[in-house]
Amino acid sequence: MIEWFVNEGDHITQFQDLCEVQSDKSTVKITSRYDGVIKKRYYELGEFAQVGQTLVDMEIEGEESNEADEEISTEQPTPMEDVIDPPVPSQSSQSVLATPAVRNLAKQYGLNLSDIKGGGKDGRVLKEDIMQHAEQPHDVIPITTPALEDRVEPLKGIRKAMLRSMKSSLNIPHFGYNDEYDLTELVLLRKRIKKEVKHSHGIKLSYMPFIVKAVSVALSKYPILNSQLDSNHENLIYKTNHNIGVAVDTPHGLLLPSVKSVQNMSVLDVANELNRLHEAGLNNKLSPSDIADGTFSLSNIGSIGGTYASPVIFPPQVAIGALGKIQVLPRFDRNGDLLKAHIMCISWSADHRVIEGATMARFSNLLKDFLENPSQLLLHLK
Ligand code: CAO
């Protein structure tokens, strides 16, 4: 009970505010259903009233019932309860015998008088009839939803292959290493030459060809990252070719074709081959040789979104990198001046059975240097 608006002895009218109560759901005002005089208030401020308990005793004016007094309880319909619309009356409630007070009570409970069997003389509906009716479970229109069955789809094709390769990845202790690269210069470079490359070579130039080529140059310095463990786990096989796998998201599933011998290719060659693989992947036209023999992998999840990821190594390879979305973010330059930078987060996973964390970090630093200063990369291109 948080507020009383009436005192004992007050003369009040129907719908006048009696008090304000607070439940755990809401605060509501309770109004009088009758004209009359307040005889007794049952609760002091701050006291708890159970739902259904009497709040006040009233002497009612114009009530034809035998009762001289009426009670108003916390059962009065309030916004605390969900009110269900009453069914459409089959008979006019006006023709039902009842006093105005009883009619009001029915209205407050959302009941139609013609639906209530009157217990009074000549079928007159009394207050008790209303209360009894209100307490009964009412006709509830069942909400039927069609029975939905779980759909069972056999794993096959690309997804089955993914399951097999990911199961064998579970045997690899993954070491994770993350960093962020400032690609501002690369973004400008691509912007400068993109149109020209499209015009003169018919090649769509994204960031991937630069990144793939830079990875290959960095692999030349850290060949262990382009190695594989033999099946007996006794030897490391240093692979001659940099066959860089690129995860391709397709409607048929995730594919990992690789650009072969990147060490011998120009950035343009890589761009051309990547576009071919991407197109073939989307059309489910990749050949087994496109998919086979990858030696290192990249996953450009950033073309969809996100910053960091936890890429899973594709055995027998020993490392994989996930590229985040290139975002324009505030950063400080060497002089401490604030500038607008194009930042890409990168997440590496390496097979810790054969790759030390320090090797992964040094490789990443070198790649970062190439991608942050594309002119550096130029010096290493053959
Ligand atoms: N950040 C911001 N922009 C990026 C971006 C990145 N990381 N990567 C690509 N973009 C841009 C491209 O530059 C291109 O922009 P323009 O239209 O201005 O040229 C646009 O997004 C579309 O690029 P793209 O996706 O067509 O080409 P791409 O060479 O960058 O990437 C591919 C090709 C196949 C790597 C990519 O399409 C893809 O499938 N990525 C998802 C890989 C994936 O699912 N990995 C999860 C593996 S684990 O389940």
mmCIF file of N, CA, C and O in Angstrom, residues 1 17-18 36 96 105 128 160 172 188 205 214 218 220 344 347 372:
data_model
loop_
_atom_site.group_PDB
_atom_site.id
_atom_site.type_symbol
_atom_site.label_atom_id
_atom_site.label_comp_id
_atom_site.label_asym_id
_atom_site.label_seq_id
_atom_site.Cartn_x
_atom_site.Cartn_y
_atom_site.Cartn_z
ATOM 1 N N MET A 1 0.866 -1.176 0.000
ATOM 2 C CA MET A 1 0.000 0.000 0.000
ATOM 3 C C MET A 1 0.901 1.223 0.000
ATOM 4 O O MET A 1 1.686 1.408 0.929
ATOM 5 N N ASP A 17 -10.750 7.502 -7.064
ATOM 6 C CA ASP A 17 -9.543 6.802 -6.620
ATOM 7 C C ASP A 17 -9.610 6.527 -5.126
ATOM 8 O O ASP A 17 -9.890 7.430 -4.332
ATOM 9 N N LEU A 18 -9.345 5.256 -4.753
ATOM 10 C CA LEU A 18 -9.332 4.886 -3.341
ATOM 11 C C LEU A 18 -7.916 4.886 -2.802
ATOM 12 O O LEU A 18 -7.627 5.456 -1.761
ATOM 13 N N GLY A 36 -20.823 5.671 -2.120
ATOM 14 C CA GLY A 36 -21.069 5.279 -0.735
ATOM 15 C C GLY A 36 -20.123 5.950 0.238
ATOM 16 O O GLY A 36 -19.458 6.933 -0.095
ATOM 17 N N VAL A 96 -30.883 -8.304 -18.886
ATOM 18 C CA VAL A 96 -30.625 -9.125 -17.704
ATOM 19 C C VAL A 96 -30.919 -8.286 -16.461
ATOM 20 O O VAL A 96 -30.574 -7.102 -16.411
ATOM 21 N N LEU A 105 -19.770 -3.799 -11.783
ATOM 22 C CA LEU A 105 -18.812 -4.814 -11.350
ATOM 23 C C LEU A 105 -18.496 -5.764 -12.510
ATOM 24 O O LEU A 105 -17.332 -6.091 -12.780
ATOM 25 N N GLU A 128 -22.408 -11.831 -5.847
ATOM 26 C CA GLU A 128 -21.770 -13.134 -5.645
ATOM 27 C C GLU A 128 -21.652 -13.898 -6.965
ATOM 28 O O GLU A 128 -20.684 -14.625 -7.205
ATOM 29 N N LYS A 160 30.643 -32.460 -45.362
ATOM 30 C CA LYS A 160 31.199 -33.715 -44.827
ATOM 31 C C LYS A 160 32.731 -33.641 -44.854
ATOM 32 O O LYS A 160 33.396 -34.075 -43.911
ATOM 33 N N ILE A 172 45.672 -30.991 -33.389
ATOM 34 C CA ILE A 172 46.747 -30.004 -33.448
ATOM 35 C C ILE A 172 46.623 -29.018 -32.277
ATOM 36 O O ILE A 172 45.571 -28.387 -32.117
ATOM 37 N N LEU A 188 45.409 3.287 -50.044
ATOM 38 C CA LEU A 188 45.606 4.370 -51.018
ATOM 39 C C LEU A 188 46.150 3.822 -52.333
ATOM 40 O O LEU A 188 45.719 4.212 -53.418
ATOM 41 N N LEU A 205 40.763 -5.898 -58.629
ATOM 42 C CA LEU A 205 41.879 -5.907 -57.681
ATOM 43 C C LEU A 205 41.375 -5.625 -56.267
ATOM 44 O O LEU A 205 41.045 -4.486 -55.929
ATOM 45 N N ALA A 214 52.447 -10.814 -50.318
ATOM 46 C CA ALA A 214 53.306 -10.438 -49.182
ATOM 47 C C ALA A 214 53.537 -11.642 -48.268
ATOM 48 O O ALA A 214 54.645 -11.839 -47.749
ATOM 49 N N ALA A 218 57.105 -13.266 -47.164
ATOM 50 C CA ALA A 218 57.445 -13.510 -45.751
ATOM 51 C C ALA A 218 57.737 -14.996 -45.513
ATOM 52 O O ALA A 218 58.611 -15.346 -44.705
ATOM 53 N N SER A 220 59.210 -16.925 -47.539
ATOM 54 C CA SER A 220 60.587 -17.188 -48.009
ATOM 55 C C SER A 220 61.573 -16.970 -46.862
ATOM 56 O O SER A 220 62.603 -17.629 -46.786
ATOM 57 N N MET A 344 43.563 -3.147 -39.946
ATOM 58 C CA MET A 344 43.055 -4.519 -40.115
ATOM 59 C C MET A 344 43.649 -5.392 -39.003
ATOM 60 O O MET A 344 44.871 -5.399 -38.800
ATOM 61 N N SER A 347 44.581 -12.501 -37.094
ATOM 62 C CA SER A 347 44.658 -13.553 -36.062
ATOM 63 C C SER A 347 45.354 -14.765 -36.665
ATOM 64 O O SER A 347 44.890 -15.303 -37.675
ATOM 65 N N GLU A 372 52.291 -2.571 -44.390
ATOM 66 C CA GLU A 372 52.193 -1.171 -43.951
ATOM 67 C C GLU A 372 53.025 -0.268 -44.846
ATOM 68 O O GLU A 372 52.775 0.928 -44.953
#
